[in-house]
Every structure is written in C-alpha cells, then in structure tokens.
Short mmCIF file of C-alpha atoms in Angstrom, two decimals:
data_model
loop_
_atom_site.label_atom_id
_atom_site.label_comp_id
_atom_site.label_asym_id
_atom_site.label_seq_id
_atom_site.Cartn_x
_atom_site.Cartn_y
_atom_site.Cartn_z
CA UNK J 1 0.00 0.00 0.00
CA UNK J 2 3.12 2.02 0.96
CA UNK J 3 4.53 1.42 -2.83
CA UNK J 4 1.23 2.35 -4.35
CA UNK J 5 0.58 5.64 -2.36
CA UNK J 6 4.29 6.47 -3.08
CA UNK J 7 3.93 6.46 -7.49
CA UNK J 8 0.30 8.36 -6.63
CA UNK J 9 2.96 11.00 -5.16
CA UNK J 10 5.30 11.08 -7.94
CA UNK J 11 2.76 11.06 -10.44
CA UNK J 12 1.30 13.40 -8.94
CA UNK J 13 3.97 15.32 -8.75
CA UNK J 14 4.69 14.64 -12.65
CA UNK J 15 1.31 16.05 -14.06
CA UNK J 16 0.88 18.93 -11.32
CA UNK J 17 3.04 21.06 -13.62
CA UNK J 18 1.32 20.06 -16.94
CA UNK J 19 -2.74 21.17 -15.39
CA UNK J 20 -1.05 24.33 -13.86
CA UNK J 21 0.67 25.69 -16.80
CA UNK J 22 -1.07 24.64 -19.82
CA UNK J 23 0.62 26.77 -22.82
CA UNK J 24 2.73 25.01 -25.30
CA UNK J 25 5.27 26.37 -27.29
CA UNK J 26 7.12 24.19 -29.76
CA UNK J 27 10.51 26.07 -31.18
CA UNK J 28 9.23 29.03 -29.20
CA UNK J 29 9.81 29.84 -25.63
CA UNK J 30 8.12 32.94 -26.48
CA UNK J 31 4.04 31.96 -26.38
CA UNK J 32 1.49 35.22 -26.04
CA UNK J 33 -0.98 34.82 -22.94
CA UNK J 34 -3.67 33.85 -24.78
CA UNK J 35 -2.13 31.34 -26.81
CA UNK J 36 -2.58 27.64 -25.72
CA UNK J 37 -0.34 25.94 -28.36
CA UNK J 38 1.81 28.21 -30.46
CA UNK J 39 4.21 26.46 -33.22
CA UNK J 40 7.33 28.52 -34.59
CA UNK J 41 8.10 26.82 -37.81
CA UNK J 42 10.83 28.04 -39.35
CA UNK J 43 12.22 29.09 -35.56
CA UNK J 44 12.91 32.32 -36.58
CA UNK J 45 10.80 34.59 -33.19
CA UNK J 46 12.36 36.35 -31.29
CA UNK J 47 13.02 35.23 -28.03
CA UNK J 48 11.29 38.21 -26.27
CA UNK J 49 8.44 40.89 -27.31
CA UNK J 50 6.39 40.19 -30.46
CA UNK J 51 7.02 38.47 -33.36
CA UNK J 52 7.26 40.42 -36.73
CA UNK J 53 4.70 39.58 -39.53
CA UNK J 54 7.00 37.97 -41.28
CA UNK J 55 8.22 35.66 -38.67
CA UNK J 56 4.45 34.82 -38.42
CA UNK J 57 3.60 33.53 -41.60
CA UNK J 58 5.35 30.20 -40.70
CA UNK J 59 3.71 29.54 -37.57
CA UNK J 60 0.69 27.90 -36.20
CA UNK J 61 -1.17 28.72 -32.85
CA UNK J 62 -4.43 27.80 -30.74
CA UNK J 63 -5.86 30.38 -29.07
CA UNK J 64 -8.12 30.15 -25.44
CA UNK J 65 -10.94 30.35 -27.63
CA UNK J 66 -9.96 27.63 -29.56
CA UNK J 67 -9.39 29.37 -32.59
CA UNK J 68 -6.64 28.41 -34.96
CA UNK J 69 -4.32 30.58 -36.47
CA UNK J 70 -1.97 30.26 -39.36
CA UNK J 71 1.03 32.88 -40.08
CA UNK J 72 -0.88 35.11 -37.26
CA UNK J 73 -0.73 35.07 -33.61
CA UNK J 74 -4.33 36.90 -33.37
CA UNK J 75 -7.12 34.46 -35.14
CA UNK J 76 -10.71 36.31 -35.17
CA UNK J 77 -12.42 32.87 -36.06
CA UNK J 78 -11.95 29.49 -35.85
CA UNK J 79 -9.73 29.05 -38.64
CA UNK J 80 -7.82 32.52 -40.11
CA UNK J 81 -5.23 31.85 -42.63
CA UNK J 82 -2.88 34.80 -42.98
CA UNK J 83 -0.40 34.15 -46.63
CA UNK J 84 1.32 37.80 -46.70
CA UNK J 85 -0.06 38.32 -50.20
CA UNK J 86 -1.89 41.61 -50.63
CA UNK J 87 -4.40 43.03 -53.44
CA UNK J 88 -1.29 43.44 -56.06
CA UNK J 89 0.45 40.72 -55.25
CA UNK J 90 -2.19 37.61 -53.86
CA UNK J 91 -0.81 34.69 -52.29
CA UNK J 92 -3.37 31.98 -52.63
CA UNK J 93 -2.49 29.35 -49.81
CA UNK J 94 -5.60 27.34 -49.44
CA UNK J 95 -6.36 23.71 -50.57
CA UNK J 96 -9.11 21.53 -50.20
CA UNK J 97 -8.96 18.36 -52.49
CA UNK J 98 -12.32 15.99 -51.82
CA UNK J 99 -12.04 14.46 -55.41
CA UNK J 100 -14.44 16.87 -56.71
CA UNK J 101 -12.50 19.88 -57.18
CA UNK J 102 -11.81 21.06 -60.52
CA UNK J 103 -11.26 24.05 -62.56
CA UNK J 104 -13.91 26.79 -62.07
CA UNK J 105 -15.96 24.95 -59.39
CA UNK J 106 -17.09 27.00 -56.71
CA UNK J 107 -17.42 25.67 -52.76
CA UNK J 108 -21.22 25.02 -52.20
CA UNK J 109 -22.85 23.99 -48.59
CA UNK J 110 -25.29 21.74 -47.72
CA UNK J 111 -27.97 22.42 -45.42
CA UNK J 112 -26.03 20.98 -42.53
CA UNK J 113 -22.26 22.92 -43.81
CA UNK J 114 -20.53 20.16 -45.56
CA UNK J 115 -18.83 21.21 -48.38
CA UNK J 116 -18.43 20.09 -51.96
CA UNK J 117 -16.74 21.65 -54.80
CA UNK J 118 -19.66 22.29 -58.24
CA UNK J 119 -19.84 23.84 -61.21
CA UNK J 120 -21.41 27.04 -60.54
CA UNK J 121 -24.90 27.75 -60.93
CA UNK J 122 -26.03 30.51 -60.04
CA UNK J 123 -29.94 31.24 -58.86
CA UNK J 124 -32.53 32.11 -60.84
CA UNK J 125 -36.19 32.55 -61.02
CA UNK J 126 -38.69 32.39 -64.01
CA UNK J 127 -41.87 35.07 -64.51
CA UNK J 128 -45.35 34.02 -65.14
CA UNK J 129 -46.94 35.51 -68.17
CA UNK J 130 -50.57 36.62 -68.35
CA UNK J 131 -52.53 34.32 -70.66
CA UNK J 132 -53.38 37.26 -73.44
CA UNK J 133 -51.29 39.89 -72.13
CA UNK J 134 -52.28 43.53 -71.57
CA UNK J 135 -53.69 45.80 -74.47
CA UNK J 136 -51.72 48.93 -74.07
CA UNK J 137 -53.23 52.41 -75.21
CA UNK J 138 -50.14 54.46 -77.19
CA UNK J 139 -52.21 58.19 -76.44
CA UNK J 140 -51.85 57.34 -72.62
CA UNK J 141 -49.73 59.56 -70.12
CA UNK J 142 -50.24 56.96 -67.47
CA UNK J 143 -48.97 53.19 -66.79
CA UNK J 144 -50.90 50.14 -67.65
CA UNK J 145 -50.31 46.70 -65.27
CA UNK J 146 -49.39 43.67 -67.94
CA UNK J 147 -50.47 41.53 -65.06
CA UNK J 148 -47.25 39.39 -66.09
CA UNK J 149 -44.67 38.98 -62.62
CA UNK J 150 -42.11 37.79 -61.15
CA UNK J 151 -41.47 36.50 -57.79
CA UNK J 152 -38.52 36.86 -56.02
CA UNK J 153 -36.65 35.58 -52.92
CA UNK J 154 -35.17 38.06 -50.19
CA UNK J 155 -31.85 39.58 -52.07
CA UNK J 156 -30.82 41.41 -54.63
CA UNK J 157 -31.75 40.49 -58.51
CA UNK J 158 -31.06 41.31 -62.18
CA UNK J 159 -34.39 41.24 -63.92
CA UNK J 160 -34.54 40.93 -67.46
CA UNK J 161 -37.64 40.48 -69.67
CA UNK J 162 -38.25 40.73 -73.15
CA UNK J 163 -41.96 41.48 -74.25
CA UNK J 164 -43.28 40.48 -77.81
CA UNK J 165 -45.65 43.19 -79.76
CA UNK J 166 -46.75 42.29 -83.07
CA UNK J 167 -50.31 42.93 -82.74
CA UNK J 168 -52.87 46.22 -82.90
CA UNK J 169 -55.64 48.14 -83.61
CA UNK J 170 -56.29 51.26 -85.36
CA UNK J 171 -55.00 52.91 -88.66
CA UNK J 172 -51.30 53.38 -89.07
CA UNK J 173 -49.68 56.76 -89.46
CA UNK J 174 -47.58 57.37 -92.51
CA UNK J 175 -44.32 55.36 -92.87
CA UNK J 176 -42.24 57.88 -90.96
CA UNK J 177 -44.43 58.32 -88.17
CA UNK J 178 -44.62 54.71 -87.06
CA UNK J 179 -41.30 55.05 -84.46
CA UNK J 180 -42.83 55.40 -80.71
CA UNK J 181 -41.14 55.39 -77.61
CA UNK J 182 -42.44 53.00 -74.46
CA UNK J 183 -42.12 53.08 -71.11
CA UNK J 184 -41.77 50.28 -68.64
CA UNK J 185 -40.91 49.22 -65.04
CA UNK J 186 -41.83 47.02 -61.90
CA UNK J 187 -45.23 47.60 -59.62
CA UNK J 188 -45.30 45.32 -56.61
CA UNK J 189 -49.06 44.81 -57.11
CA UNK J 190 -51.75 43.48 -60.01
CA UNK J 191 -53.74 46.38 -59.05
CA UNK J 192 -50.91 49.01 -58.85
CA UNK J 193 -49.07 51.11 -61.66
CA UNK J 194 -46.49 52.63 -59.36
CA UNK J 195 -42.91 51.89 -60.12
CA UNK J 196 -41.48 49.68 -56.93
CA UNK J 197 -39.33 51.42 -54.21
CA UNK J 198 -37.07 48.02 -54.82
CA UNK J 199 -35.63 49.39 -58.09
CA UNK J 200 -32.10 49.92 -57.05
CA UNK J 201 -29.90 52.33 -59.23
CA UNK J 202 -30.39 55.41 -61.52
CA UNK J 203 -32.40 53.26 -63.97
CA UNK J 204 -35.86 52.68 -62.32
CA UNK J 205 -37.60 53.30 -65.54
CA UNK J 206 -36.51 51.83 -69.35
CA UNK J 207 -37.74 52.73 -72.36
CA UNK J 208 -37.61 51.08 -75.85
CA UNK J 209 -38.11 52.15 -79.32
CA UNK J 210 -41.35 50.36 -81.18
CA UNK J 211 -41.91 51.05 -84.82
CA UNK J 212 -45.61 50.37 -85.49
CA UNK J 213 -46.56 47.85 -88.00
CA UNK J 214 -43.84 45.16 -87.50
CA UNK J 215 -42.96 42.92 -84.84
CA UNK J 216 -41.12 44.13 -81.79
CA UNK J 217 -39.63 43.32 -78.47
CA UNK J 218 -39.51 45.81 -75.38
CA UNK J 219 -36.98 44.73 -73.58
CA UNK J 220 -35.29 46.26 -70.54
CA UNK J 221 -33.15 45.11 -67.22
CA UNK J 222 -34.13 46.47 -63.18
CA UNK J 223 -31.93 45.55 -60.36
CA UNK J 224 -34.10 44.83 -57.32
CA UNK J 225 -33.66 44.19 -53.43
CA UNK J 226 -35.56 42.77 -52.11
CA UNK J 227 -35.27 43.64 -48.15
CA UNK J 228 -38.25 41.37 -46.92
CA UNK J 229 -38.31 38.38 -45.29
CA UNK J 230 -40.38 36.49 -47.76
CA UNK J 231 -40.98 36.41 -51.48
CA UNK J 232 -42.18 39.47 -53.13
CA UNK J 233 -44.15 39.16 -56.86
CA UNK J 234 -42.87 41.92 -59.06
CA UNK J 235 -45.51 43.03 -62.21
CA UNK J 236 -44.46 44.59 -65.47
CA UNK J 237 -46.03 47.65 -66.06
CA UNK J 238 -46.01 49.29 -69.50
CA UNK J 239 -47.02 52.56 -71.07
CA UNK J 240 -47.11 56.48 -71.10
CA UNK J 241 -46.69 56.74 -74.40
CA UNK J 242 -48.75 59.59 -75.55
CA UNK J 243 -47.95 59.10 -78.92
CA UNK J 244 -50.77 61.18 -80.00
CA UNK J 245 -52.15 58.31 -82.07
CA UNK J 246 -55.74 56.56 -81.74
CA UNK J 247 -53.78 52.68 -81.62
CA UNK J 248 -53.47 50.21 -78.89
CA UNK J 249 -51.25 47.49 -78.50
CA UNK J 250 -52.87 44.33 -78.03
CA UNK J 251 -51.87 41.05 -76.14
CA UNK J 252 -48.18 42.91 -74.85
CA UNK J 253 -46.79 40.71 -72.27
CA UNK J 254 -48.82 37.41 -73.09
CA UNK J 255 -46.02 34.50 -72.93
CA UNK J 256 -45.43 34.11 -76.58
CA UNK J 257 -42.33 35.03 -78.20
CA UNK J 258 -41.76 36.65 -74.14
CA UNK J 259 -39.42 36.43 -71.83
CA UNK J 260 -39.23 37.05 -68.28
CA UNK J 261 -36.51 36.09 -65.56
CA UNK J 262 -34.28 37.26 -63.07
CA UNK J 263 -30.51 35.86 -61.37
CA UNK J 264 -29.44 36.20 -57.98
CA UNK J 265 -26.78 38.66 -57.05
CA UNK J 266 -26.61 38.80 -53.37
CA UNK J 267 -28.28 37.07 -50.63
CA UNK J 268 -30.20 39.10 -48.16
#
C-alpha cells in the first residue's frame, strides 16, 4: 500500500506542472498569454516581445478560444489563414482536395455545412406571363399593369424580360411616323401602376423604341432588393406613351415570343 501511495505521489507530482501551466510552445519559448499551443516553424521569433509579420507567416497557434491561427498570432475565427499576399500581389495558400474539385468549381454547402466543390450555378427565377397579355393604349400619359410577374426571394436580382408586340388596332400613321417610344418598369401589385421602391440604381424606368406595323420586343433590365423576409411578386407595367395616335397594342406581355426572368446577385 506504501509502494502504491508512493507512485500516486510522484505522479502526482509529474502532471501537477502540466494542469497548472497549460501553454505550449514548440521552437518558441516565447508563447502570447492567450495562446494555448503556439508552433514557430521556421524558428525564426524572437526570443522576447512580439514576433514580426513575417516571422508569423510560418507559424501555427491555438488560441483560449480555440481558434486556430496560421502565419498570425491573433485568429478572429476558428480558422484565419494569414499568406502575406496583398491586393497586387495575392498569395493563394488554401487547398481543399475531396475528389471533386476542378477548374472553375465553386465551394457550395449543404444544409447541414458540408462542403463540396460544383460547377457554378447561379440562382434564378422564371416570370409568369398573363394568358393574353395587356392591351396597351399608345395616347396614354399613365402606366398600364401587364399583369405578367415575377417573384422573387429576399436579395438582390437582375431582372430581365423581353416582351413580344406584333399585334394592334387602329389605322397606321404614314411610314415615318410609325417610331414610338415605351415606357416600362416594376409595380409590386396586379392592381398598382407605381414603379417599386425596390428598383435599385439610376435606372428605375426603361424605355424602348417600337416602330408600329412590325414585330417588336420591349426589352429592358431592373436591379431589385428585395429587403423582406419572404418572397415578393414583381408586375411589369407598361405605357405612357402619348404618342398622339388613336392605336393600342394588343396582347403585350402574353407568354409568346416573351421572356421574363431574373438571377441572384446577393443574398439578403
């Protein structure tokens, strides 16, 4: 019992020093106060005071926080990767082979974090066209809903569309009065012709040159942001023409011949 209680003592004794004094420094005497683990690579710090950048860049450290830091002594998150490149002269450092990598893939996450190198693909969302469209007056000051939109997730977008006009009533000016200039934007309701407070940018409103009598495509671009929580319908809204001219546009907006989409720039 003697024998036992006496290697309790020295082991004791062994391990008292190790659950007191828990830093580590490997080819460094020199480890910071909140540094658990610090590894000098290259053993080039300086015995006292702090380490220079340089001297850095070849070591390895574990914080209190358990953050890990590579060529820095200071990680911010759980894994910071300092190379000492800089915005002329990058030094890319990083390297995750899983079998999947290849050129141009992007990193994607799963729902649950895991990585996996894809091609990239980036989001987009399709508009619903109204079955005949929206017959569009060319003598009106005022906006006209196409009831054709386009419903987007929380973020910001670039939203294209491309509307077909081929067809309309009324008698034709002469040949060199056929040229009329339309007007389009976003509404953020069937029943509304106000242009949306989501257009981002200078251009909130495009306009397109239609010359009468042929077949024609109004076609314009909107960035939107959309700063809900939830998806938000966008509606094409087309007109103030005031052309002057006794003619309306029939069926603009109906999905033939029309196009109508949007890609995701920036999650909310």
């Amino acid at each position: 019992m003697k024998n036992f209680s006496k290697y309790i003592w020295v082991l004791f004794i062994f391990l008292f020093p190790l659950s007191t004094f828990s830093q580590i420094g490997i080819n460094t005497e020199n480890v910071g106060s909140n540094l658990v683990l610090h590894v000098d690579g290259s053993k080039d710090n300086p015995l006292t005071g702090a380490a220079t950048n340089a001297q850095m860049l070849n070591d390895v450290v574990i914080d209190e926080y358990g953050n890990v830091g590579v060529g820095t002594n200071a990680p911010g998150t759980k894994l910071h990767i300092v190379t000492g490149g800089s915005t002329i002269a990058p030094n890319s450092q990083l390297t995750i082979q899983t079998g999947d990598e290849g050129v141009d893939k992007v990193l994607y996450s799963s729902a649950d974090g895991t990585g996996i190198w894809a091609a990239y693909a980036p989001r987009m969302q399709f508009g619903t066209f109204s079955p005949s469209g929206a017959n569009i007056a060319i003598n009106t000051t005022n906006y006209q809903n196409t009831q054709s939109y386009i419903s987007l997730p929380p973020g910001e977008w670039l939203v294209f569309y491309s509307l077909y006009i081929n067809n309309y009533t009324g008698t034709l000016p002469a040949f060199d009065n056929r040229r009329i200039y339309i007007l389009s934007s976003l509404s953020e309701s069937l029943s509304s012709t106000s242009v949306s407070g989501d257009i981002t940018g200078s251009w909130t409103i495009q306009g397109s040159s239609v010359f009468l009598g042929s077949q024609n495509q109004l076609r314009g671009c909107f960035k939107i942001n959309n700063q809900t929580g939830s998806d938000k319908a966008y509606y094409l809204i087309v007109g103030k023409i005031n052309a002057g001219l006794n003619i309306v546009l029939n069926n603009v907006g109906q999905a033939e011949k029309s196009s109508f989409y949007a890609f995701g720039i920036k999650d909310a």
